[in-house]
Amino acid sequence: MSAPAASDTEPVKRRLLADITPLRTSADYRRLWFGNSVTWIGQGMTTLAISLQVYDITRSPFAVGLVGLFTLVPLVVFGLYGGAIADTVDRRKLGLASSTGLAVLSAALAVAAFAGFHRVWFLYGIVALQAVCAALNAPARSSMIPRLLPAEQLRAANALNSMTTTFGTLVGPSLGGVVVGLAGYQTAYLIDAIAFSASLYAMWRLPSMLPERTGTKRASVLDGLRFLATRPNLRMTFFSDFCAMILAHPRALFPAVAVLWYGGDAKTTGLLVAAPAFGALLGGVLSGWQGRIRHHGQAILLSVAAWGTAIALFGLTRNLWLGLLLLALAGYSDTVSMIFRNTMMQVAAPDEMRGRLQGVFIVVVVGGPRLGDFLAGSVADLTSPAVAITGGGLACVLAIGLLSLYGKGFRRYDAHNPTAGAGGRPPRHTTARPCVPRRLRRPEIIRAVGANGRTLPPNGSS
């Protein structure tokens, strides 16, 4: 039998694999994506190296746990205010300043390690400052994407961004462990500091990114929350994520499950932790089919229901490989939900609100899983891990079903006619404006640039 022709396999790949159109059409986005990819790996190395160094100094698991607390509190507190700042100042400058701060902090860690300055309070302080910089950086960086790409490419861009995040969180800590073992903490920190150069260069090349505001009033957190309160479609994106991350988040139970269900050890726990991340990575890689989905609200509801179902079934199985498969399916579903939720926030919200919505998104993403860990641990302590996991998955499915009954407008949300809900009109700019450098902003050049930023022939046809 002859092999299929290249022309037959190409459409299949396009329908299945991630759409890389944003990388081909926008040099600014391409540089930003590559810079973020390198930065995520470097930050993953530093995250693990700090945990290892804290334990090396104190020999206390509790002290290592405090690293998470010193990260969580600044992210939650400054996440909302970081979004308000991103809706007030030039987002390019905010991204540059916060990325520079992260690079300097990693360099400070490297210098301290080279000098033999090993103090836990210093590491905690650096971790807290890193979280502050991250809380300022994330809303600015996310709000830039809709200004660099047309609306129809934002879903593909969010899929590519999810690959960057997941790959960095998978590879970064693993690489960090190898580097620390071979060359010490200082080398891991130094590599992270150098890795920020890619992100800094990408932001340096961007044009000015002032928010497109309708008034002169300074952007406030309260105004952003009031806006969200009157936009049920956007509000539903957060409620749906809470259903998954609070009700059905079994991560805290993985160490107990590895021993009680599978008779395993730390390696088994590592497999359970890695399985959802691997599924999440596949959710970005195999995202080509999502481009044909118009009703993003329905896709989010079904994805969250799939997450809950997979978690509930995981609580019933005692076969390790089947359990890992179910966790991978849950991770895949979570990425699908995240891609569509991010796309809705970027397309259905006006530019002047995107930073604050991303700030709320940070609080939900960071705080939701922690509440889920607490709920799962509490229920498991009162009953059993099986009841906590299966019951949580079923509760997630039930909650998302009730939300779907409540959010009729969310179910009808059409990506071809995006609205934030409650009579909200589509944002003024549903496609990206071309970011033209100042030296090219002459009338004869601007007239020759189409709505998608491509230069048109003299007759003006596309």
Coordinates of C-alpha atoms in Angstrom, one line a residue:
M1 CA 0.0 0.0 0.0
S2 CA 1.4 3.4 -1.0
A3 CA 2.0 6.1 1.7
P4 CA -0.5 8.9 1.8
A5 CA 0.4 12.0 -0.2
A6 CA 1.8 15.0 1.7
S7 CA -1.3 17.0 0.5
D8 CA -3.5 14.5 2.3
T9 CA -1.7 14.5 5.6
E10 CA -1.2 18.3 5.8
P11 CA -4.9 19.2 6.4
V12 CA -5.0 16.5 9.1
K13 CA -2.0 18.0 10.9
R14 CA -3.6 21.5 10.6
R15 CA -6.8 20.2 12.2
L16 CA -5.0 18.4 15.0
L17 CA -1.8 20.3 15.9
A18 CA -1.5 23.7 17.4
D19 CA -2.1 26.6 15.0
I20 CA 1.2 28.5 14.7
T21 CA -0.2 31.4 12.6
P22 CA 0.5 34.0 15.3
L23 CA 4.2 33.0 15.2
R24 CA 4.3 33.4 11.4
T25 CA 2.4 36.7 11.1
S26 CA 3.7 38.8 14.0
A27 CA 7.4 39.2 14.6
D28 CA 6.6 41.1 17.9
Y29 CA 4.6 38.2 19.2
R30 CA 7.1 35.6 18.0
R31 CA 9.9 37.4 20.0
L32 CA 7.7 37.7 23.0
W33 CA 6.7 34.0 22.9
F34 CA 10.2 32.8 22.6
G35 CA 11.4 35.1 25.4
N36 CA 8.6 33.9 27.7
S37 CA 9.5 30.3 26.8
V38 CA 13.1 30.7 27.9
T39 CA 12.0 32.7 31.0
W40 CA 9.6 30.1 32.2
I41 CA 12.3 27.4 32.1
G42 CA 14.7 29.7 34.0
Q43 CA 12.1 30.6 36.6
G44 CA 11.3 26.9 37.1
M45 CA 15.0 26.2 37.8
T46 CA 15.1 29.0 40.4
T47 CA 11.9 27.8 42.1
L48 CA 13.3 24.4 42.7
A49 CA 16.8 25.7 43.6
I50 CA 15.3 28.0 46.3
S51 CA 13.3 25.1 47.8
L52 CA 16.4 22.9 47.8
Q53 CA 18.6 25.6 49.4
V54 CA 16.0 26.4 52.1
Y55 CA 15.9 22.7 53.0
D56 CA 19.7 22.5 52.8
I57 CA 20.0 25.3 55.4
T58 CA 17.2 24.4 57.8
R59 CA 16.5 20.6 57.2
S60 CA 12.8 21.6 57.9
P61 CA 10.0 20.7 55.5
F62 CA 7.9 23.4 57.2
A63 CA 10.5 26.0 56.3
V64 CA 10.3 24.8 52.6
G65 CA 6.5 25.1 52.8
L66 CA 6.8 28.7 53.9
V67 CA 8.4 29.4 50.5
G68 CA 5.0 28.8 49.0
L69 CA 3.4 31.2 51.5
F70 CA 5.8 33.9 50.8
T71 CA 4.9 33.5 47.1
L72 CA 1.2 33.2 47.5
V73 CA 0.4 36.3 49.6
P74 CA 2.2 38.9 47.4
L75 CA 0.7 37.3 44.2
V76 CA -2.9 37.6 45.6
V77 CA -2.4 41.0 47.2
F78 CA -0.6 42.6 44.3
G79 CA -2.3 40.7 41.5
L80 CA -5.3 43.0 41.5
Y81 CA -3.2 46.2 41.8
G82 CA -0.9 45.0 39.1
G83 CA -3.9 44.8 36.8
A84 CA -4.9 48.3 37.7
I85 CA -1.4 49.6 37.0
A86 CA -1.4 47.8 33.6
D87 CA -4.6 49.6 32.7
T88 CA -3.0 53.0 33.6
V89 CA 0.6 53.1 32.4
D90 CA 2.5 52.0 29.2
R91 CA 2.3 48.2 29.4
R92 CA 5.6 47.9 27.5
K93 CA 7.4 49.9 30.2
L94 CA 5.7 48.0 33.0
G95 CA 6.7 44.7 31.4
L96 CA 10.2 45.9 31.0
A97 CA 10.5 47.2 34.6
S98 CA 9.0 44.1 36.2
S99 CA 11.1 41.7 34.0
T100 CA 14.2 43.7 34.9
G101 CA 13.3 43.4 38.6
L102 CA 13.0 39.6 38.2
A103 CA 16.3 39.4 36.4
V104 CA 18.0 41.5 39.1
L105 CA 16.5 39.3 41.9
S106 CA 17.9 36.2 40.2
A107 CA 21.2 37.8 39.9
A108 CA 21.1 38.7 43.6
L109 CA 20.5 35.1 44.4
A110 CA 23.5 34.1 42.3
V111 CA 25.8 36.7 43.9
A112 CA 24.7 35.6 47.4
A113 CA 25.3 31.9 46.6
F114 CA 28.7 32.7 45.1
A115 CA 29.6 34.7 48.3
G116 CA 28.5 31.9 50.6
F117 CA 25.7 34.0 52.1
H118 CA 23.2 31.4 53.1
R119 CA 20.3 33.0 55.1
V120 CA 16.8 31.8 55.0
W121 CA 15.3 35.3 55.7
F122 CA 17.2 36.5 52.6
L123 CA 15.7 33.7 50.4
Y124 CA 12.2 34.4 51.8
G125 CA 12.6 38.1 51.0
I126 CA 13.7 37.4 47.4
V127 CA 10.8 35.0 46.9
A128 CA 8.3 37.7 48.1
L129 CA 9.8 40.4 45.8
Q130 CA 9.8 37.9 42.9
A131 CA 6.1 37.4 43.5
V132 CA 5.5 41.2 43.5
C133 CA 7.3 41.5 40.2
A134 CA 5.4 38.6 38.7
A135 CA 2.1 40.1 39.8
L136 CA 3.0 43.3 37.9
N137 CA 4.4 41.5 34.9
A138 CA 1.6 39.0 34.1
P139 CA -1.3 41.5 33.5
A140 CA 0.9 43.7 31.4
R141 CA 2.2 40.9 29.3
S142 CA -1.2 39.3 28.8
S143 CA -2.8 42.6 27.9
M144 CA -0.2 43.1 25.1
I145 CA -1.3 40.1 23.1
P146 CA -4.6 41.5 21.8
R147 CA -2.7 44.6 20.6
L148 CA -0.2 42.5 18.6
L149 CA -2.6 40.0 16.9
P150 CA -6.1 40.2 15.3
A151 CA -8.9 38.7 17.3
E152 CA -9.2 35.6 15.2
Q153 CA -5.7 34.6 16.2
L154 CA -6.0 35.0 19.9
R155 CA -7.2 31.5 20.6
A156 CA -4.2 30.1 18.8
A157 CA -1.9 32.5 20.7
N158 CA -3.4 31.3 24.0
A159 CA -2.8 27.7 23.0
L160 CA 0.8 28.5 22.2
N161 CA 1.2 30.4 25.5
S162 CA -0.2 27.4 27.4
M163 CA 2.5 25.2 25.9
T164 CA 5.2 27.7 27.0
T165 CA 3.9 27.7 30.6
T166 CA 3.4 24.0 30.9
F167 CA 6.7 23.1 29.2
G168 CA 8.6 25.5 31.5
T169 CA 7.0 24.1 34.7
L170 CA 7.8 20.6 33.5
V171 CA 11.3 21.1 32.2
G172 CA 12.5 24.0 34.4
P173 CA 12.5 22.2 37.8
S174 CA 14.0 19.0 36.3
L175 CA 16.8 21.0 34.7
G176 CA 17.2 23.0 37.9
G177 CA 17.8 19.8 39.9
V178 CA 20.4 18.6 37.4
V179 CA 22.2 22.0 37.4
V180 CA 22.2 22.3 41.2
G181 CA 23.6 18.8 41.5
L182 CA 26.4 19.4 39.1
A183 CA 27.3 23.0 39.6
G184 CA 25.6 24.4 42.7
Y185 CA 22.8 26.8 43.4
Q186 CA 24.7 29.8 42.1
T187 CA 24.8 28.4 38.6
A188 CA 21.0 27.7 38.5
Y189 CA 20.4 31.3 39.6
L190 CA 22.8 32.7 37.1
I191 CA 21.3 30.8 34.2
D192 CA 17.9 32.2 35.2
A193 CA 19.2 35.8 35.3
I194 CA 20.7 35.4 31.8
A195 CA 17.6 33.8 30.5
F196 CA 15.6 37.0 31.2
S197 CA 17.6 38.7 28.4
A198 CA 15.4 37.0 25.8
S199 CA 12.2 38.4 27.4
L200 CA 13.7 41.8 27.9
Y201 CA 14.9 42.0 24.3
A202 CA 11.4 41.1 23.1
M203 CA 9.7 43.8 25.2
W204 CA 12.3 46.3 24.2
R205 CA 11.4 45.8 20.6
L206 CA 7.7 46.4 21.2
P207 CA 6.1 49.7 20.4
S208 CA 4.4 51.8 23.1
M209 CA 1.4 50.0 24.7
L210 CA -0.6 52.7 26.4
P211 CA -4.1 51.4 27.3
E212 CA -6.9 52.6 25.0
R213 CA -8.9 54.5 27.7
T214 CA -12.1 56.5 27.2
G215 CA -11.5 58.9 30.1
T216 CA -8.8 60.5 32.2
K217 CA -9.6 58.9 35.5
R218 CA -6.9 56.6 36.9
A219 CA -7.7 52.9 36.6
S220 CA -8.8 51.5 39.9
V221 CA -9.3 48.0 41.2
L222 CA -12.9 48.8 42.3
D223 CA -13.9 50.0 38.8
G224 CA -12.6 46.7 37.4
L225 CA -14.6 44.6 39.9
R226 CA -17.7 46.7 39.2
F227 CA -17.2 46.1 35.5
L228 CA -16.9 42.4 36.1
A229 CA -20.0 42.4 38.3
T230 CA -22.1 43.7 35.3
R231 CA -20.6 41.3 32.7
P232 CA -22.0 37.8 33.4
N233 CA -20.2 36.1 30.5
L234 CA -16.8 37.2 31.8
R235 CA -17.9 36.4 35.4
M236 CA -18.8 32.9 34.4
T237 CA -15.2 32.2 33.2
F238 CA -14.1 32.6 36.8
F239 CA -17.0 30.7 38.3
S240 CA -16.4 27.8 36.0
D241 CA -12.7 27.7 37.0
F242 CA -13.6 27.7 40.7
C243 CA -15.8 24.6 40.1
A244 CA -12.7 22.7 38.9
M245 CA -10.0 24.1 41.1
I246 CA -11.8 24.2 44.4
L247 CA -14.2 21.3 44.3
A248 CA -12.1 18.8 42.4
H249 CA -8.4 19.4 43.0
P250 CA -6.8 16.3 44.5
R251 CA -3.1 17.3 44.3
A252 CA -2.7 17.6 48.1
L253 CA -3.7 13.9 48.4
F254 CA -1.2 12.5 45.9
P255 CA 1.4 11.5 48.5
A256 CA -1.3 9.5 50.5
V257 CA -2.8 8.0 47.3
A258 CA 0.6 6.9 46.1
V259 CA 1.1 4.8 49.3
L260 CA -2.5 3.7 50.1
W261 CA -3.8 2.9 46.7
Y262 CA -0.7 1.9 44.7
G263 CA 1.8 0.8 47.3
G264 CA 4.3 3.3 45.9
D265 CA 6.7 5.9 47.1
A266 CA 8.0 9.4 46.2
K267 CA 8.5 8.2 42.6
T268 CA 4.8 7.3 42.3
T269 CA 3.9 10.7 43.8
G270 CA 6.0 12.3 41.1
L271 CA 4.2 10.4 38.4
L272 CA 0.8 11.5 39.8
V273 CA 2.0 15.1 39.8
A274 CA 3.4 14.9 36.3
A275 CA 0.4 13.3 34.7
P276 CA -1.9 16.3 34.7
A277 CA 1.0 18.5 33.5
F278 CA 1.7 16.2 30.6
G279 CA -2.0 16.2 29.7
A280 CA -2.0 20.0 29.9
L281 CA 1.0 20.1 27.5
L282 CA -0.9 17.9 25.1
G283 CA -3.9 20.3 25.4
G284 CA -1.8 23.0 23.8
V285 CA 0.0 20.8 21.3
L286 CA -3.2 19.1 20.1
S287 CA -5.3 22.3 19.9
G288 CA -5.8 22.7 16.2
W289 CA -9.4 21.5 16.3
Q290 CA -10.4 24.3 18.7
G291 CA -10.2 26.8 15.9
R292 CA -13.5 25.5 14.5
I293 CA -15.3 26.1 17.8
R294 CA -17.6 29.2 17.8
H295 CA -19.4 28.7 21.1
H296 CA -16.6 29.2 23.6
G297 CA -18.9 29.2 26.6
Q298 CA -20.1 25.7 25.7
A299 CA -16.6 24.5 25.2
I300 CA -15.6 25.8 28.7
L301 CA -18.6 24.1 30.4
L302 CA -17.9 20.8 28.7
S303 CA -14.2 21.0 29.5
V304 CA -14.8 21.6 33.2
A305 CA -17.3 18.8 33.2
A306 CA -14.7 16.5 31.6
W307 CA -12.2 17.5 34.3
G308 CA -14.7 16.6 37.0
T309 CA -15.6 13.3 35.4
A310 CA -11.9 12.3 35.0
I311 CA -11.1 13.2 38.6
A312 CA -14.2 11.3 39.9
L313 CA -13.1 8.2 37.9
F314 CA -9.6 8.5 39.1
G315 CA -10.9 8.2 42.7
L316 CA -12.5 4.9 41.8
T317 CA -9.6 3.2 40.1
R318 CA -6.7 1.3 41.8
N319 CA -4.7 0.7 38.6
L320 CA -1.8 3.1 38.5
W321 CA -1.6 3.4 34.7
L322 CA -5.3 3.9 34.3
G323 CA -5.1 6.5 37.1
L324 CA -2.3 8.4 35.3
L325 CA -4.3 8.3 32.0
L326 CA -7.3 9.8 33.8
L327 CA -5.2 12.5 35.4
A328 CA -3.7 13.3 32.0
L329 CA -7.2 13.6 30.5
A330 CA -8.1 16.0 33.3
G331 CA -5.0 18.1 32.6
Y332 CA -5.9 18.2 28.9
S333 CA -9.4 19.3 29.7
D334 CA -8.1 22.0 32.0
T335 CA -5.9 23.5 29.2
V336 CA -8.8 23.5 26.8
S337 CA -10.9 25.4 29.3
M338 CA -8.1 27.8 30.1
I339 CA -7.5 28.6 26.4
F340 CA -11.1 29.5 25.8
R341 CA -11.4 31.4 29.0
N342 CA -8.4 33.6 28.2
T343 CA -9.6 34.2 24.7
M344 CA -13.0 35.3 26.0
M345 CA -11.4 37.8 28.4
Q346 CA -9.2 39.2 25.7
V347 CA -11.8 39.5 23.0
A348 CA -15.0 40.4 24.9
A349 CA -13.4 42.9 27.2
P350 CA -12.4 46.5 26.2
D351 CA -8.7 47.2 26.2
E352 CA -8.9 49.6 29.2
M353 CA -10.1 46.7 31.4
R354 CA -7.9 43.8 30.2
G355 CA -5.2 44.4 32.8
R356 CA -7.6 44.3 35.7
L357 CA -9.3 41.2 34.4
Q358 CA -5.9 39.5 34.1
G359 CA -5.3 40.6 37.7
V360 CA -8.4 38.9 38.9
F361 CA -7.4 35.9 36.8
I362 CA -4.1 35.7 38.7
V363 CA -5.9 35.7 42.0
V364 CA -8.3 32.9 40.8
V365 CA -5.5 30.8 39.3
V366 CA -3.2 31.2 42.4
G367 CA -5.9 31.1 45.1
G368 CA -8.3 28.5 43.7
P369 CA -6.0 25.5 43.8
R370 CA -4.8 26.4 47.3
L371 CA -8.4 26.4 48.5
G372 CA -8.9 23.1 46.6
D373 CA -5.9 21.6 48.4
F374 CA -7.4 22.6 51.8
L375 CA -10.8 21.3 50.9
A376 CA -9.5 18.0 49.6
G377 CA -7.3 17.5 52.6
S378 CA -10.0 18.3 55.1
V379 CA -12.6 16.0 53.5
A380 CA -10.0 13.2 53.2
D381 CA -9.1 13.6 56.9
L382 CA -12.8 13.3 57.9
T383 CA -13.7 10.5 55.5
S384 CA -11.1 9.0 53.1
P385 CA -9.1 10.0 50.1
A386 CA -11.5 8.1 47.8
V387 CA -14.5 10.0 49.1
A388 CA -12.7 13.3 48.8
I389 CA -11.5 12.7 45.2
T390 CA -14.6 11.0 43.8
G391 CA -17.0 13.2 45.7
G392 CA -15.1 16.3 44.6
G393 CA -15.2 15.3 40.9
L394 CA -19.0 14.6 41.1
A395 CA -19.5 18.0 42.9
C396 CA -17.6 19.7 40.1
V397 CA -19.8 18.1 37.5
L398 CA -23.0 19.0 39.4
A399 CA -21.8 22.6 40.0
I400 CA -20.9 23.2 36.4
G401 CA -24.3 21.7 35.3
L402 CA -26.1 24.2 37.6
L403 CA -23.9 27.1 36.2
S404 CA -24.8 26.1 32.7
L405 CA -28.5 26.4 33.6
Y406 CA -27.9 29.8 35.1
G407 CA -25.7 31.1 32.4
K408 CA -27.8 30.9 29.2
G409 CA -26.0 33.8 27.7
F410 CA -22.7 32.1 28.4
R411 CA -23.8 29.0 26.6
R412 CA -24.8 31.1 23.6
Y413 CA -21.6 33.1 23.5
D414 CA -20.4 33.3 19.9
A415 CA -16.8 34.0 19.1
H416 CA -17.9 35.6 15.8
N417 CA -20.0 38.2 17.8
P418 CA -18.3 38.4 21.2
T419 CA -20.0 40.3 24.1
A420 CA -19.3 40.5 27.8
G421 CA -22.9 39.9 28.6
A422 CA -25.7 42.0 30.2
G423 CA -26.4 43.8 27.1
G424 CA -22.7 44.5 26.7
R425 CA -21.5 45.5 23.2
P426 CA -18.4 44.0 21.6
P427 CA -15.3 46.0 22.5
R428 CA -14.3 48.8 20.2
H429 CA -11.3 47.0 18.9
T430 CA -12.0 43.3 18.2
T431 CA -9.0 43.1 15.9
A432 CA -5.5 44.3 16.5
R433 CA -4.3 47.6 15.2
P434 CA -1.0 47.5 13.5
C435 CA 1.8 48.6 15.8
V436 CA 3.7 51.0 13.6
P437 CA 7.0 52.4 14.9
R438 CA 7.1 56.2 15.2
R439 CA 9.6 56.6 12.4
L440 CA 7.1 55.0 10.0
R441 CA 4.0 57.0 11.1
R442 CA 3.9 59.1 8.0
P443 CA 0.5 59.5 6.3
E444 CA 1.6 57.8 3.0
I445 CA 2.8 54.8 4.9
I446 CA -0.2 54.5 7.3
R447 CA -2.5 54.6 4.3
A448 CA -0.6 51.6 2.8
V449 CA -1.1 49.4 5.9
G450 CA -4.2 47.3 6.1
A451 CA -6.2 46.4 9.2
N452 CA -4.2 43.4 9.9
G453 CA -0.9 45.2 9.6
R454 CA 0.2 43.9 6.2
T455 CA 1.3 46.3 3.6
L456 CA -1.2 46.6 0.8
P457 CA -0.5 47.1 -2.9
P458 CA -0.9 50.6 -4.4
N459 CA -4.5 49.9 -5.4
G460 CA -5.5 49.1 -1.8
S461 CA -6.7 45.6 -2.5
S462 CA -5.7 42.8 -0.1

